[in-house]
């Protein structure tokens, strides 16, 4: 077994290079499956060691949001301390209960946090994002999502609150961005098409509930877990190694095809081009992948009796 | 018959065409990884069906040949699972 037989077909038998044989393919699969197992184990045994880090600031997200509104001639939103507080409470609740959604497993709703902060809204909305590395990427992703864009471009909103918090969800260091919108003005007409979310779109809260809200207290435990920077970013590792293997295997398949053509030999084998097509699409998906996620935006109304 | 054989010889172009459509869809659904993964899963299923049909008509359907297709498909899926999901 000579060195070059690992990379090019055998001179006499014309067998495939060892590194694109079925045994090698099986080895690559086992390697990647093992890698996922290692990441899963690490996220359980050493929470916070895996994840992403970001440089998103609250001020920049508000500025970019207002720039987008300005493009449509809408008035800029003012930062509201109560909505800021509600957004922070929501972010910490997600770390505490280990979820990323508008509605908590315990049943807490976005308006629990907003009303709990003392902001008596007539119309409010919530956008969520996680694991983006820059504020531009967050706002661009929201603007590319119709339900988030609807929130950003809603002319009825007057106030905005933002929370950008690092914590651990499912064992991975996560940067959450919570954007809350609201207005306390009494609406003259019920807004149309309020929500595009995975939950009931229009929810009315009994008025007496407003007075029974408790101010949510930020959990100190969640904050303590976020002090250290993550050591490994599983997304980057998977992206780098996955792309490397795909390019490597595709290159060897191409070399195999060219050499067989030059030798003028025929071998009962699978189709080189079919393999390369599948691997090519996989490579494109890897290239287009982004660890940042935005889910869907949520708008909700609190019916106020004038 | 000659035309059929000629077309048969190049019918890997069907997979290339399917891959091209999948490529467009992958970029269209950029930012929605679960949809991208589903597209790739359908493409891989089509690729395996095509491979079975192609080698059956080519009278070259052998276990070792199909293993190569299955392993290539699994490799693509396992790598994308790590990146997208």
Short mmCIF file of C-alpha atoms in Angstrom, two decimals:
data_model
loop_
_atom_site.label_atom_id
_atom_site.label_comp_id
_atom_site.label_asym_id
_atom_site.label_seq_id
_atom_site.Cartn_x
_atom_site.Cartn_y
_atom_site.Cartn_z
CA UNK A 1 0.00 0.00 0.00
CA UNK A 2 1.96 3.00 -1.27
CA UNK A 3 1.37 6.61 -0.27
CA UNK A 4 -0.09 7.84 -3.56
CA UNK A 5 -2.74 5.08 -3.57
CA UNK A 6 -4.42 7.01 -0.77
CA UNK A 7 -5.07 9.83 -3.24
CA UNK A 8 -5.20 8.38 -6.78
CA UNK A 9 -6.60 5.14 -8.27
CA UNK A 10 -4.39 2.05 -8.17
CA UNK A 11 -2.13 1.79 -11.22
CA UNK A 12 -2.95 -1.88 -11.94
CA UNK A 13 -6.34 -2.62 -10.37
CA UNK A 14 -7.72 0.92 -10.92
CA UNK A 15 -9.37 0.73 -7.51
CA UNK A 16 -10.48 4.04 -6.05
CA UNK A 17 -8.06 5.99 -3.89
CA UNK A 18 -8.29 4.75 -0.30
CA UNK A 19 -9.44 8.14 0.96
CA UNK A 20 -12.62 7.97 -1.15
CA UNK A 21 -13.28 4.27 -0.66
CA UNK A 22 -16.45 3.25 1.20
CA UNK A 23 -14.32 2.54 4.27
CA UNK A 24 -12.97 6.09 4.25
CA UNK A 25 -16.49 7.52 3.80
CA UNK A 26 -17.67 5.42 6.75
CA UNK A 27 -14.73 6.73 8.80
CA UNK A 28 -15.63 10.37 7.99
CA UNK A 29 -19.25 9.74 9.04
CA UNK A 30 -18.14 8.13 12.31
CA UNK A 31 -15.79 11.08 12.94
CA UNK A 32 -18.54 13.67 12.50
CA UNK A 33 -21.05 11.64 14.54
CA UNK A 34 -18.43 11.36 17.31
CA UNK A 35 -17.77 15.10 17.10
CA UNK A 36 -21.47 15.84 17.67
CA UNK A 37 -21.46 13.45 20.63
CA UNK A 38 -18.45 15.23 22.12
CA UNK A 39 -20.17 18.61 21.74
CA UNK A 40 -23.35 17.27 23.31
CA UNK A 41 -21.40 15.76 26.23
CA UNK A 42 -19.41 18.97 26.74
CA UNK A 43 -22.57 21.07 26.78
CA UNK A 44 -23.89 18.85 29.59
CA UNK A 45 -20.71 18.41 31.64
CA UNK A 46 -19.21 21.90 31.10
CA UNK A 47 -22.03 24.36 30.43
CA UNK A 48 -20.73 27.56 28.87
CA UNK A 49 -17.54 26.10 27.38
CA UNK A 50 -19.27 25.94 23.97
CA UNK A 51 -20.97 28.80 22.20
CA UNK A 52 -20.58 32.10 20.43
CA UNK A 53 -19.49 35.54 21.55
CA UNK A 54 -20.73 38.83 20.15
CA UNK A 55 -20.15 42.58 20.18
CA UNK A 56 -23.77 43.74 19.98
CA UNK A 57 -24.69 46.88 21.88
CA UNK A 58 -28.12 48.13 22.87
CA UNK A 59 -27.50 51.62 21.51
CA UNK A 60 -26.48 50.28 18.10
CA UNK A 61 -29.57 48.05 17.79
CA UNK A 62 -31.83 51.01 18.61
CA UNK A 63 -29.94 53.24 16.17
CA UNK A 64 -30.20 50.69 13.34
CA UNK A 65 -33.89 50.09 14.10
CA UNK A 66 -34.59 53.82 13.89
CA UNK A 67 -32.59 54.09 10.66
CA UNK A 68 -34.85 51.41 9.13
CA UNK A 69 -37.95 53.26 10.36
CA UNK A 70 -36.57 56.52 8.99
CA UNK A 71 -36.37 55.00 5.51
CA UNK A 72 -40.19 54.83 5.54
CA UNK A 73 -40.54 58.24 7.15
CA UNK A 74 -41.64 56.79 10.49
CA UNK A 75 -40.84 58.57 13.73
CA UNK A 76 -37.88 57.20 15.72
CA UNK A 77 -38.58 55.10 18.80
CA UNK A 78 -37.51 56.35 22.22
CA UNK A 79 -35.72 54.05 24.59
CA UNK A 80 -38.02 53.35 27.52
CA UNK A 81 -36.49 52.19 30.85
CA UNK A 82 -39.56 50.07 31.67
CA UNK A 83 -39.37 48.25 28.33
CA UNK A 84 -35.61 47.83 28.84
CA UNK A 85 -36.35 46.26 32.19
CA UNK A 86 -39.02 44.01 30.65
CA UNK A 87 -36.59 42.89 27.93
CA UNK A 88 -33.89 42.10 30.51
CA UNK A 89 -36.39 40.13 32.61
CA UNK A 90 -37.45 38.19 29.53
CA UNK A 91 -33.83 37.39 28.60
CA UNK A 92 -33.02 36.12 32.09
CA UNK A 93 -36.21 34.09 32.18
CA UNK A 94 -35.12 32.35 28.96
CA UNK A 95 -31.77 31.48 30.56
CA UNK A 96 -33.45 30.36 33.76
CA UNK A 97 -36.06 28.15 32.10
CA UNK A 98 -33.80 27.13 29.18
CA UNK A 99 -35.95 28.13 26.23
CA UNK A 100 -35.87 30.54 23.32
CA UNK A 101 -39.39 31.56 22.34
CA UNK A 102 -42.02 34.20 22.99
CA UNK A 103 -43.77 32.00 25.53
CA UNK A 104 -42.03 30.31 28.47
CA UNK A 105 -42.53 26.62 29.33
CA UNK A 106 -43.87 27.82 32.69
CA UNK A 107 -46.56 29.80 30.88
CA UNK A 108 -45.02 33.28 31.23
CA UNK A 109 -45.93 35.54 28.34
CA UNK A 110 -44.16 38.60 26.92
CA UNK A 111 -46.85 40.86 28.33
CA UNK A 112 -46.20 39.42 31.80
CA UNK A 113 -42.74 40.98 31.61
CA UNK A 114 -43.95 44.26 30.09
CA UNK A 115 -46.81 44.77 32.49
CA UNK A 116 -44.57 43.56 35.32
CA UNK A 117 -42.12 46.34 34.54
CA UNK A 118 -44.90 48.90 34.95
CA UNK A 119 -45.37 49.72 31.27
CA UNK A 120 -49.14 49.78 30.67
CA UNK A 121 -49.25 49.23 26.95
CA UNK A 122 -52.13 49.41 24.53
CA UNK A 123 -50.04 47.79 21.80
CA UNK A 124 -46.76 45.96 22.20
CA UNK A 125 -44.49 43.65 20.28
CA UNK A 126 -41.47 41.45 20.78
CA UNK A 127 -38.61 40.45 18.49
CA UNK A 128 -36.06 37.84 19.54
CA UNK A 129 -32.68 36.90 18.15
CA UNK A 130 -29.82 34.72 19.32
CA UNK A 131 -26.21 34.02 18.50
CA UNK A 132 -25.58 36.89 16.11
CA UNK A 133 -22.13 38.41 16.25
CA UNK A 134 -22.95 41.96 15.16
CA UNK A 135 -25.89 44.39 15.54
CA UNK A 136 -26.04 44.86 11.75
CA UNK A 137 -26.60 41.11 11.28
CA UNK A 138 -29.41 41.09 13.87
CA UNK A 139 -31.33 43.99 12.36
CA UNK A 140 -30.78 42.73 8.80
CA UNK A 141 -32.16 39.30 9.77
CA UNK A 142 -35.18 40.92 11.40
CA UNK A 143 -35.79 43.08 8.33
CA UNK A 144 -35.64 39.93 6.16
CA UNK A 145 -38.37 38.32 8.27
CA UNK A 146 -41.89 39.69 7.54
CA UNK A 147 -43.18 39.31 11.12
CA UNK A 148 -40.14 41.04 12.65
CA UNK A 149 -40.15 43.74 10.01
CA UNK A 150 -43.83 44.35 10.77
CA UNK A 151 -42.86 45.13 14.36
CA UNK A 152 -39.95 47.38 13.41
CA UNK A 153 -42.02 49.28 10.86
CA UNK A 154 -45.18 49.63 12.95
CA UNK A 155 -46.01 53.34 13.00
CA UNK A 156 -48.07 52.98 16.20
CA UNK A 157 -45.11 52.12 18.39
CA UNK A 158 -43.53 54.99 20.31
CA UNK A 159 -41.14 53.23 22.71
CA UNK A 160 -38.48 50.56 22.51
CA UNK A 161 -36.64 48.45 25.06
CA UNK A 162 -33.64 46.27 24.36
CA UNK A 163 -31.75 43.59 26.27
CA UNK A 164 -28.55 41.97 25.07
CA UNK A 165 -27.58 39.29 27.52
CA UNK A 166 -25.09 36.43 27.54
CA UNK A 167 -26.03 33.22 29.26
CA UNK A 168 -26.26 29.48 28.86
CA UNK A 169 -29.12 27.70 27.11
CA UNK A 170 -28.98 23.93 26.62
CA UNK A 171 -25.36 23.95 27.75
CA UNK A 172 -24.19 26.43 25.12
CA UNK A 173 -23.10 30.01 25.64
CA UNK A 174 -25.75 32.08 23.92
CA UNK A 175 -26.16 35.77 23.24
CA UNK A 176 -29.82 36.72 23.34
CA UNK A 177 -31.25 39.92 21.92
CA UNK A 178 -34.72 40.85 23.13
CA UNK A 179 -36.37 43.82 21.45
CA UNK A 180 -39.65 45.06 22.89
CA UNK A 181 -41.88 47.68 21.33
CA UNK A 182 -44.83 49.47 22.82
CA UNK A 183 -47.13 52.39 23.03
CA UNK A 184 -49.31 53.54 25.87
CA UNK A 185 -51.48 55.69 23.60
CA UNK A 186 -55.09 54.62 23.33
CA UNK A 187 -55.59 53.17 19.89
CA UNK A 188 -58.39 54.63 17.86
CA UNK A 189 -58.76 51.54 15.74
CA UNK A 190 -57.71 47.96 16.20
CA UNK A 191 -54.56 47.34 14.12
CA UNK A 192 -54.91 44.85 11.31
CA UNK A 193 -52.78 41.71 10.94
CA UNK A 194 -51.19 42.10 14.30
CA UNK A 195 -49.23 38.95 14.63
CA UNK A 196 -47.38 36.29 12.72
CA UNK A 197 -46.28 33.97 15.44
CA UNK A 198 -46.42 30.37 16.47
CA UNK A 199 -48.92 31.29 19.15
CA UNK A 200 -52.35 32.89 19.16
CA UNK A 201 -51.95 36.13 17.28
CA UNK A 202 -54.26 38.43 19.16
CA UNK A 203 -54.56 38.02 22.85
CA UNK A 204 -56.64 40.10 25.14
CA UNK A 205 -55.67 40.29 28.76
CA UNK A 206 -58.35 40.83 31.37
CA UNK A 207 -57.92 44.35 32.63
CA UNK A 208 -57.89 43.28 36.26
CA UNK A 209 -54.74 41.24 35.56
CA UNK A 210 -52.72 44.42 35.11
CA UNK A 211 -52.91 45.28 38.76
CA UNK A 212 -51.97 41.78 39.87
CA UNK A 213 -48.63 41.62 38.05
CA UNK A 214 -45.52 41.04 40.07
CA UNK A 215 -42.22 42.65 39.17
CA UNK A 216 -39.92 39.87 38.00
CA UNK A 217 -36.61 39.55 39.80
CA UNK A 218 -33.52 38.79 37.72
CA UNK A 219 -32.01 35.42 38.58
CA UNK A 220 -28.42 35.80 39.81
CA UNK A 221 -27.59 32.18 38.94
CA UNK A 222 -27.94 32.79 35.22
CA UNK A 223 -25.63 35.80 35.35
CA UNK A 224 -22.93 33.88 37.20
CA UNK A 225 -22.72 31.30 34.44
CA UNK A 226 -21.92 33.87 31.79
CA UNK A 227 -18.73 35.41 33.10
CA UNK A 228 -16.29 33.31 31.04
CA UNK A 229 -15.94 33.46 27.27
CA UNK A 230 -16.76 30.21 25.44
CA UNK A 231 -13.70 28.14 24.55
CA UNK A 232 -15.10 26.34 21.52
CA UNK A 233 -17.63 27.49 18.94
CA UNK A 234 -19.26 24.24 17.69
CA UNK A 235 -20.74 26.01 14.68
CA UNK A 236 -17.33 27.22 13.46
CA UNK A 237 -15.70 23.83 14.11
CA UNK A 238 -18.44 21.97 12.21
CA UNK A 239 -18.39 24.54 9.40
CA UNK A 240 -14.60 24.38 8.99
CA UNK A 241 -14.24 20.58 9.21
CA UNK A 242 -17.38 19.89 7.16
CA UNK A 243 -16.28 22.18 4.35
CA UNK A 244 -12.76 20.74 4.50
CA UNK A 245 -13.95 17.14 4.13
CA UNK A 246 -16.39 18.03 1.32
CA UNK A 247 -13.71 19.88 -0.69
CA UNK A 248 -11.21 17.08 -0.06
CA UNK A 249 -13.55 14.25 -1.12
CA UNK A 250 -14.82 16.22 -4.15
CA UNK A 251 -11.25 16.94 -5.28
CA UNK A 252 -10.29 13.25 -4.99
CA UNK A 253 -13.44 12.24 -6.94
CA UNK A 254 -12.49 14.66 -9.71
CA UNK A 255 -8.90 13.37 -9.79
CA UNK A 256 -10.24 9.78 -9.89
CA UNK A 257 -12.49 10.62 -12.85
CA UNK A 258 -9.73 12.40 -14.81
CA UNK A 259 -7.18 9.62 -14.24
CA UNK A 260 -9.60 6.89 -15.33
CA UNK A 261 -10.42 8.88 -18.47
CA UNK A 262 -6.72 9.28 -19.28
CA UNK A 263 -6.05 5.61 -18.71
CA UNK A 264 -9.04 4.76 -20.89
CA UNK A 265 -10.37 2.19 -18.44
CA UNK A 266 -13.94 1.45 -17.37
CA UNK A 267 -14.78 0.59 -13.75
CA UNK A 268 -18.11 -0.51 -12.31
CA UNK A 269 -18.55 2.35 -9.92
CA UNK A 270 -20.92 4.99 -8.65
CA UNK A 271 -21.30 8.28 -10.55
CA UNK A 272 -18.60 10.80 -9.70
CA UNK A 273 -20.73 13.72 -10.85
CA UNK A 274 -23.77 12.66 -8.82
CA UNK A 275 -21.61 12.51 -5.68
CA UNK A 276 -20.06 15.88 -6.45
CA UNK A 277 -23.49 17.42 -7.06
CA UNK A 278 -24.75 16.30 -3.64
CA UNK A 279 -21.57 17.40 -1.91
CA UNK A 280 -21.68 20.71 -3.80
CA UNK A 281 -25.17 21.51 -2.51
CA UNK A 282 -24.07 20.51 1.00
CA UNK A 283 -21.11 22.91 0.67
CA UNK A 284 -23.46 25.69 -0.45
CA UNK A 285 -25.70 25.07 2.56
CA UNK A 286 -22.67 25.22 4.86
CA UNK A 287 -21.55 28.49 3.26
CA UNK A 288 -24.99 30.05 3.65
CA UNK A 289 -25.41 28.86 7.25
CA UNK A 290 -25.38 31.37 10.08
CA UNK A 291 -25.50 30.58 13.81
CA UNK A 292 -27.82 33.55 14.31
CA UNK A 293 -31.55 32.84 14.54
CA UNK A 294 -34.56 35.14 14.71
CA UNK A 295 -37.60 32.81 14.87
CA UNK A 296 -40.76 34.88 14.33
CA UNK A 297 -41.88 38.28 15.57
CA UNK A 298 -44.84 38.77 17.87
CA UNK A 299 -47.27 41.67 18.17
CA UNK A 300 -49.97 41.86 20.79
CA UNK A 301 -52.65 44.28 21.84
CA UNK A 302 -54.11 45.07 25.19
CA UNK A 303 -57.67 46.23 24.82
CA UNK A 304 -58.19 49.46 26.67
CA UNK A 305 -61.67 50.68 27.29
CA UNK A 306 -61.58 54.45 26.69
CA UNK B 1 -32.45 3.09 -29.11
CA UNK B 2 -29.14 4.82 -29.81
CA UNK B 3 -30.62 8.08 -28.55
CA UNK B 4 -31.93 6.30 -25.44
CA UNK B 5 -28.50 4.83 -24.73
CA UNK B 6 -26.88 8.20 -25.31
CA UNK B 7 -29.33 9.89 -22.94
CA UNK B 8 -28.96 7.04 -20.43
CA UNK B 9 -25.21 7.52 -20.44
CA UNK B 10 -25.66 11.14 -19.42
CA UNK B 11 -28.61 10.76 -17.11
CA UNK B 12 -26.51 11.89 -14.16
CA UNK B 13 -27.60 15.28 -15.51
CA UNK B 14 -30.96 14.62 -13.80
CA UNK B 15 -29.20 14.66 -10.44
CA UNK B 16 -27.22 17.75 -11.46
CA UNK B 17 -30.53 19.49 -12.34
CA UNK B 18 -32.11 18.41 -9.02
CA UNK B 19 -29.01 19.64 -7.21
CA UNK B 20 -29.24 22.98 -9.01
CA UNK B 21 -32.88 23.41 -7.93
CA UNK B 22 -31.94 22.44 -4.37
CA UNK B 23 -29.10 24.97 -4.51
CA UNK B 24 -31.51 27.77 -5.40
CA UNK B 25 -33.88 26.72 -2.61
CA UNK B 26 -31.03 26.53 -0.07
CA UNK B 27 -30.13 30.16 -0.76
CA UNK B 28 -33.79 31.20 -0.88
CA UNK B 29 -34.32 29.80 2.62
CA UNK B 30 -31.06 31.17 3.99
CA UNK B 31 -31.47 31.79 7.71
CA UNK B 32 -34.07 29.02 8.15
CA UNK B 33 -31.80 26.03 8.83
CA UNK B 34 -34.57 23.49 9.41
CA UNK B 35 -35.98 24.20 5.94
CA UNK B 36 -32.50 24.03 4.40
CA UNK B 37 -31.92 20.67 6.08
CA UNK B 38 -35.28 19.37 4.84
CA UNK B 39 -34.42 20.43 1.27
CA UNK B 40 -31.12 18.56 1.52
CA UNK B 41 -32.89 15.49 2.92
CA UNK B 42 -35.28 15.43 -0.04
CA UNK B 43 -32.36 15.89 -2.44
CA UNK B 44 -30.50 13.00 -0.84
CA UNK B 45 -33.60 10.78 -1.06
CA UNK B 46 -33.96 11.65 -4.75
CA UNK B 47 -30.25 10.97 -5.30
CA UNK B 48 -30.58 7.48 -3.79
CA UNK B 49 -33.70 6.71 -5.86
CA UNK B 50 -31.98 7.96 -8.99
CA UNK B 51 -28.87 5.87 -8.22
CA UNK B 52 -30.97 2.72 -7.76
CA UNK B 53 -32.88 3.31 -11.01
CA UNK B 54 -29.79 4.30 -12.99
CA UNK B 55 -27.72 1.28 -11.98
CA UNK B 56 -30.70 -1.05 -12.36
CA UNK B 57 -31.20 -0.02 -16.00
CA UNK B 58 -27.44 0.07 -16.49
CA UNK B 59 -27.30 -3.50 -15.12
CA UNK B 60 -24.58 -2.35 -12.74
CA UNK B 61 -26.61 -2.41 -9.53
CA UNK B 62 -24.23 -3.93 -7.01
CA UNK B 63 -24.07 -3.75 -3.24
CA UNK B 64 -20.67 -2.03 -3.12
CA UNK B 65 -21.86 0.61 -5.61
CA UNK B 66 -24.99 1.36 -3.59
CA UNK B 67 -22.95 1.49 -0.36
CA UNK B 68 -20.93 4.32 -1.89
CA UNK B 69 -24.11 6.28 -2.62
CA UNK B 70 -25.57 5.63 0.81
CA UNK B 71 -22.35 6.63 2.57
CA UNK B 72 -21.98 9.79 0.47
CA UNK B 73 -25.59 10.70 1.31
CA UNK B 74 -25.03 10.02 5.02
CA UNK B 75 -21.80 12.04 4.99
CA UNK B 76 -23.62 15.07 3.55
CA UNK B 77 -26.45 14.73 6.07
CA UNK B 78 -24.25 14.21 9.14
CA UNK B 79 -22.06 17.22 8.27
CA UNK B 80 -25.11 19.41 7.67
CA UNK B 81 -26.72 18.20 10.91
CA UNK B 82 -23.72 19.58 12.81
CA UNK B 83 -23.74 22.90 10.95
CA UNK B 84 -27.45 23.61 10.52
CA UNK B 85 -29.24 21.96 13.44
#
